[in-house]
Amino acid sequence: MGISINVKKYLTGLLLVLLQCTVYGQSKGTMVEDAQALFEAKDYVKAYDAYDKLNAKYPKDFDFKFKLGLCCLKFTEKKARAVEVFEGIKLR
């Protein structure tokens, strides 16, 4: 006896939901720690992705936008975006 097709579909769907919760369920603190570690390790390509996600989720946070801009300057393929990012920073 094997597992029915419906049970396999259900288990596959459940697994996908759990994986999405793990990826998207990261706390802000964990996301910040990961981004900072990548930035400090000078892995600007991965740090760019991390800060881009943080900036999208928290667009009013000056630090995320500033670090995203710095990553853009260090990540050759994203240098043109640095101007856009830095222009988007509004000083209070």
Backbone as ProteinMPNN parsed JSONL, in Angstrom:
{"seq_chain_A": "MGISINVKKYLTGLLLVLLQCTVYGQSKGTMVEDAQALFEAKDYVKAYDAYDKLNAKYPKDFDFKFKLGLCCLKFTEKKARAVEVFEGIKLR", "coords_chain_A": {"N_chain_A": [[0.827, -1.184, 0.0], [0.553, 2.14, -0.846], [1.062, 5.666, -0.324], [-1.697, 7.755, -0.79], [-2.446, 9.838, -3.638], [-3.647, 12.277, -2.99], [-2.881, 12.653, -0.328], [-0.135, 12.9, -0.664], [-0.053, 15.286, -2.145], [-1.117, 17.017, -0.246], [0.835, 16.864, 1.801], [3.059, 17.827, 0.414], [2.205, 20.433, -0.156], [1.951, 21.416, 2.471], [4.612, 21.282, 3.309], [5.753, 23.2, 1.6], [4.476, 25.531, 2.523], [5.474, 25.66, 5.13], [8.203, 26.021, 4.6], [8.136, 28.536, 3.367], [7.27, 30.075, 5.507], [9.475, 29.902, 7.129], [11.433, 31.24, 5.64], [10.25, 33.799, 5.137], [9.495, 34.464, 7.626], [11.479, 35.453, 9.173], [12.738, 37.295, 11.848], [12.952, 40.86, 12.362], [15.26, 41.556, 13.751], [16.957, 39.349, 13.269], [17.21, 39.52, 10.5], [18.537, 41.971, 10.289], [20.912, 41.435, 11.678], [22.005, 39.445, 10.004], [22.341, 40.905, 7.608], [24.139, 42.891, 8.475], [26.348, 41.308, 9.184], [27.091, 40.288, 6.678], [27.765, 42.68, 5.397], [29.917, 43.564, 6.986], [31.669, 41.513, 6.413], [32.383, 42.215, 3.947], [30.976, 41.241, 1.802], [29.449, 42.408, -0.458], [27.599, 41.94, -2.486], [25.764, 40.009, -1.518], [25.07, 41.378, 0.791], [23.877, 43.594, -0.32], [21.488, 42.453, -1.342], [20.317, 41.685, 1.09], [20.027, 44.16, 2.481], [18.431, 45.448, 0.635], [16.046, 44.035, 0.847], [15.429, 44.627, 3.522], [15.152, 47.407, 3.314], [12.964, 47.543, 1.618], [11.006, 46.482, 3.239], [11.084, 48.123, 5.48], [10.899, 51.053, 4.737], [11.322, 53.632, 5.796], [13.493, 53.587, 7.41], [16.47, 54.993, 8.036], [19.105, 53.921, 8.334], [19.047, 51.41, 7.007], [18.562, 52.171, 4.381], [20.794, 53.795, 3.908], [22.936, 51.964, 4.22], [22.247, 50.254, 2.15], [22.723, 51.962, -0.015], [25.52, 52.268, 0.258], [26.301, 49.641, -0.261], [25.523, 49.511, -2.913], [27.411, 51.213, -4.062], [29.717, 49.705, -3.734], [29.152, 47.408, -5.126], [29.609, 46.713, -8.235], [27.776, 46.322, -10.404], [25.542, 47.62, -9.499], [26.027, 50.284, -9.143], [24.838, 52.489, -10.411], [22.372, 52.593, -9.215], [22.948, 53.598, -6.752], [22.857, 56.4, -6.68], [20.106, 56.875, -6.925], [19.221, 55.649, -4.539], [20.553, 57.15, -2.526], [19.525, 59.68, -3.089], [16.98, 59.257, -2.282], [17.077, 59.405, 0.429], [15.957, 61.209, 3.084], [16.832, 63.789, 5.062], [16.178, 64.626, 8.385]], "CA_chain_A": [[0.0, 0.0, 0.0], [1.291, 3.391, -0.907], [0.369, 6.869, 0.116], [-2.56, 8.24, -1.865], [-2.005, 11.054, -4.318], [-4.148, 13.431, -2.241], [-2.041, 12.818, 0.857], [1.149, 13.41, -1.155], [-0.256, 16.695, -2.49], [-1.293, 17.748, 1.013], [2.135, 16.944, 2.477], [3.907, 18.707, -0.377], [1.722, 21.796, 0.098], [2.302, 21.759, 3.848], [6.056, 21.514, 3.33], [6.015, 24.487, 0.953], [4.028, 26.589, 3.427], [6.434, 25.726, 6.239], [9.444, 26.609, 4.086], [7.907, 29.969, 3.178], [7.22, 30.694, 6.831], [10.847, 29.98, 7.612], [12.137, 32.283, 4.892], [9.633, 35.105, 5.312], [9.195, 34.684, 9.023], [12.646, 35.942, 9.895], [12.481, 38.514, 12.609], [13.717, 42.027, 11.927], [16.579, 41.462, 14.374], [17.753, 38.355, 12.552], [17.515, 40.069, 9.18], [19.537, 43.027, 10.478], [22.174, 40.77, 12.038], [22.531, 38.798, 8.796], [22.789, 41.954, 6.683], [25.336, 43.519, 9.046], [27.46, 40.346, 9.081], [27.512, 40.269, 5.276], [28.398, 43.961, 5.126], [31.218, 43.56, 7.662], [32.521, 40.549, 5.717], [32.617, 42.822, 2.637], [30.242, 40.502, 0.781], [28.511, 43.459, -0.807], [26.537, 41.417, -3.344], [24.754, 39.43, -0.63], [24.621, 42.451, 1.689], [22.94, 44.388, -1.121], [20.195, 41.759, -1.329], [19.768, 41.739, 2.455], [19.588, 45.525, 2.777], [17.343, 45.767, -0.279], [14.844, 43.469, 1.472], [15.135, 45.429, 4.716], [14.689, 48.708, 2.856], [11.61, 47.37, 1.08], [10.104, 46.201, 4.36], [11.136, 49.264, 6.405], [11.407, 52.126, 3.869], [11.637, 54.878, 6.509], [14.677, 53.385, 8.245], [17.634, 55.653, 7.437], [20.279, 53.047, 8.336], [18.927, 50.39, 5.954], [18.701, 52.854, 3.088], [22.185, 54.243, 3.797], [23.784, 50.778, 3.977], [21.928, 49.807, 0.792], [23.471, 52.848, -0.906], [26.941, 51.906, 0.322], [26.453, 48.37, -0.986], [25.434, 49.839, -4.337], [28.704, 51.775, -4.48], [30.727, 48.644, -3.722], [28.676, 46.35, -6.018], [29.784, 47.368, -9.528], [26.584, 46.26, -11.244], [24.462, 48.413, -8.902], [26.498, 51.649, -8.865], [23.871, 53.478, -10.899], [21.268, 52.673, -8.256], [23.412, 54.318, -5.564], [22.344, 57.77, -6.763], [18.673, 56.782, -6.618], [19.063, 55.331, -3.119], [20.99, 58.29, -1.717], [18.578, 60.775, -3.288], [15.773, 58.909, -1.549], [17.255, 59.642, 1.857], [15.532, 62.557, 3.484], [17.335, 64.121, 6.395], [15.181, 65.323, 9.228]], "C_chain_A": [[0.871, 1.247, 0.0], [0.452, 4.539, -0.381], [-0.459, 7.384, -1.054], [-2.025, 9.557, -2.425], [-2.46, 12.298, -3.548], [-3.305, 13.701, -1.006], [-0.682, 13.379, 0.45], [1.041, 14.899, -1.496], [-0.37, 17.54, -1.227], [0.054, 17.932, 1.713], [3.09, 17.866, 1.735], [3.507, 20.168, -0.151], [2.093, 22.279, 1.483], [3.792, 22.072, 3.962], [6.396, 22.867, 2.71], [5.605, 25.656, 1.846], [5.017, 26.758, 4.573], [7.75, 26.346, 5.802], [9.286, 28.109, 3.876], [7.871, 30.691, 4.507], [8.619, 30.857, 7.398], [11.59, 31.115, 6.934], [11.565, 33.661, 5.202], [9.368, 35.447, 6.772], [10.387, 35.139, 9.84], [12.284, 37.22, 10.633], [13.362, 39.645, 12.068], [15.138, 41.95, 12.48], [17.496, 40.498, 13.656], [18.155, 38.872, 11.182], [18.615, 41.126, 9.272], [20.896, 42.41, 10.795], [22.815, 40.13, 10.816], [23.092, 39.831, 7.822], [24.082, 42.592, 7.177], [26.551, 42.6, 8.929], [27.985, 40.286, 7.647], [28.26, 41.549, 4.913], [29.8, 44.001, 5.733], [32.202, 42.595, 7.008], [32.881, 41.029, 4.307], [32.039, 41.994, 1.491], [29.097, 41.407, 0.324], [27.377, 42.995, -1.719], [25.417, 40.85, -2.48], [24.213, 40.479, 0.338], [23.631, 43.352, 0.959], [21.553, 43.763, -1.09], [19.525, 41.868, 0.035], [19.251, 43.132, 2.786], [18.466, 45.973, 1.843], [16.021, 45.242, 0.286], [14.451, 44.274, 2.71], [14.57, 46.792, 4.33], [13.266, 48.622, 2.308], [10.6, 47.187, 2.209], [9.997, 47.386, 5.323], [11.673, 50.492, 5.661], [11.767, 53.432, 4.578], [12.883, 54.762, 7.374], [15.914, 53.919, 7.521], [18.82, 54.695, 7.296], [20.218, 52.009, 7.216], [19.143, 51.01, 4.584], [20.156, 53.288, 2.867], [23.114, 53.061, 3.489], [23.506, 50.196, 2.592], [22.695, 50.651, -0.218], [24.957, 52.539, -0.924], [27.205, 50.6, -0.409], [26.41, 48.61, -2.488], [26.764, 50.38, -4.859], [29.778, 50.703, -4.595], [30.418, 47.53, -4.712], [28.606, 46.968, -7.415], [28.512, 47.415, -10.358], [25.437, 47.127, -10.729], [24.866, 49.863, -8.64], [25.508, 52.703, -9.301], [22.713, 53.634, -9.917], [21.675, 53.469, -7.017], [22.857, 55.741, -5.546], [20.873, 57.788, -6.37], [18.444, 56.559, -5.116], [19.416, 56.536, -2.252], [20.065, 59.507, -1.887], [17.283, 60.536, -2.528], [15.877, 59.125, -0.052], [16.866, 61.082, 2.166], [16.003, 62.793, 4.91], [16.287, 64.912, 7.147], [15.789, 66.494, 9.905]], "O_chain_A": [[1.818, 1.359, 0.779], [-0.72, 4.377, -0.041], [0.028, 7.443, -2.183], [-1.266, 10.276, -1.776], [-1.715, 13.275, -3.47], [-3.044, 14.857, -0.673], [-0.136, 14.24, 1.14], [1.937, 15.679, -1.175], [0.196, 18.629, -1.139], [0.376, 19.031, 2.165], [3.848, 18.607, 2.36], [4.365, 21.033, 0.023], [2.505, 23.426, 1.654], [4.18, 23.025, 4.639], [7.234, 23.599, 3.238], [6.313, 26.66, 1.915], [5.356, 27.882, 4.941], [8.352, 27.115, 6.552], [10.203, 28.875, 4.173], [8.386, 31.802, 4.625], [8.91, 31.845, 8.072], [12.304, 31.871, 7.593], [12.316, 34.591, 5.496], [9.054, 36.59, 7.104], [10.314, 35.203, 11.067], [11.611, 38.102, 10.099], [14.375, 39.408, 11.409], [16.102, 42.242, 11.773], [18.675, 40.787, 13.453], [19.293, 38.69, 10.748], [19.514, 41.17, 8.432], [21.914, 42.823, 10.238], [24.022, 40.253, 10.607], [24.183, 39.656, 7.278], [25.011, 42.81, 6.399], [27.65, 43.054, 8.614], [29.197, 40.237, 7.432], [29.267, 41.508, 4.207], [30.755, 44.42, 5.079], [33.412, 42.818, 7.037], [33.59, 40.345, 3.57], [32.535, 42.034, 0.365], [27.937, 41.195, 0.675], [26.304, 43.599, -1.723], [24.248, 41.175, -2.688], [23.027, 40.467, 0.668], [22.659, 43.82, 1.552], [20.56, 44.448, -0.844], [18.322, 42.112, 0.13], [18.149, 43.27, 3.316], [17.636, 46.797, 2.228], [14.997, 45.922, 0.214], [13.273, 44.567, 2.918], [13.62, 47.273, 4.947], [12.46, 49.53, 2.515], [9.475, 47.681, 2.134], [8.941, 47.621, 5.911], [12.793, 50.927, 5.931], [12.462, 54.264, 3.995], [13.289, 55.737, 8.005], [16.345, 53.357, 6.514], [19.467, 54.664, 6.249], [21.221, 51.755, 6.55], [19.825, 50.439, 3.732], [20.683, 53.159, 1.762], [23.97, 53.148, 2.608], [24.419, 49.7, 1.932], [23.256, 50.116, -1.174], [25.588, 52.544, -1.981], [28.216, 50.463, -1.099], [27.162, 47.997, -3.247], [27.188, 50.044, -5.964], [30.652, 50.786, -5.458], [31.316, 46.784, -5.102], [27.646, 47.668, -7.737], [28.203, 48.446, -10.955], [24.461, 47.347, -11.447], [24.128, 50.597, -7.984], [25.352, 53.719, -8.622], [22.138, 54.718, -9.812], [20.806, 53.966, -6.301], [22.432, 56.227, -4.497], [20.449, 58.623, -5.572], [17.587, 57.198, -4.506], [18.661, 56.899, -1.35], [19.853, 60.268, -0.943], [16.575, 61.477, -2.172], [14.877, 59.04, 0.66], [17.385, 62.032, 1.578], [15.617, 62.081, 5.838], [15.602, 65.765, 6.582], [15.108, 67.198, 10.651]]}, "name": "protein", "num_of_chains": 1, "seq": "MGISINVKKYLTGLLLVLLQCTVYGQSKGTMVEDAQALFEAKDYVKAYDAYDKLNAKYPKDFDFKFKLGLCCLKFTEKKARAVEVFEGIKLR"}
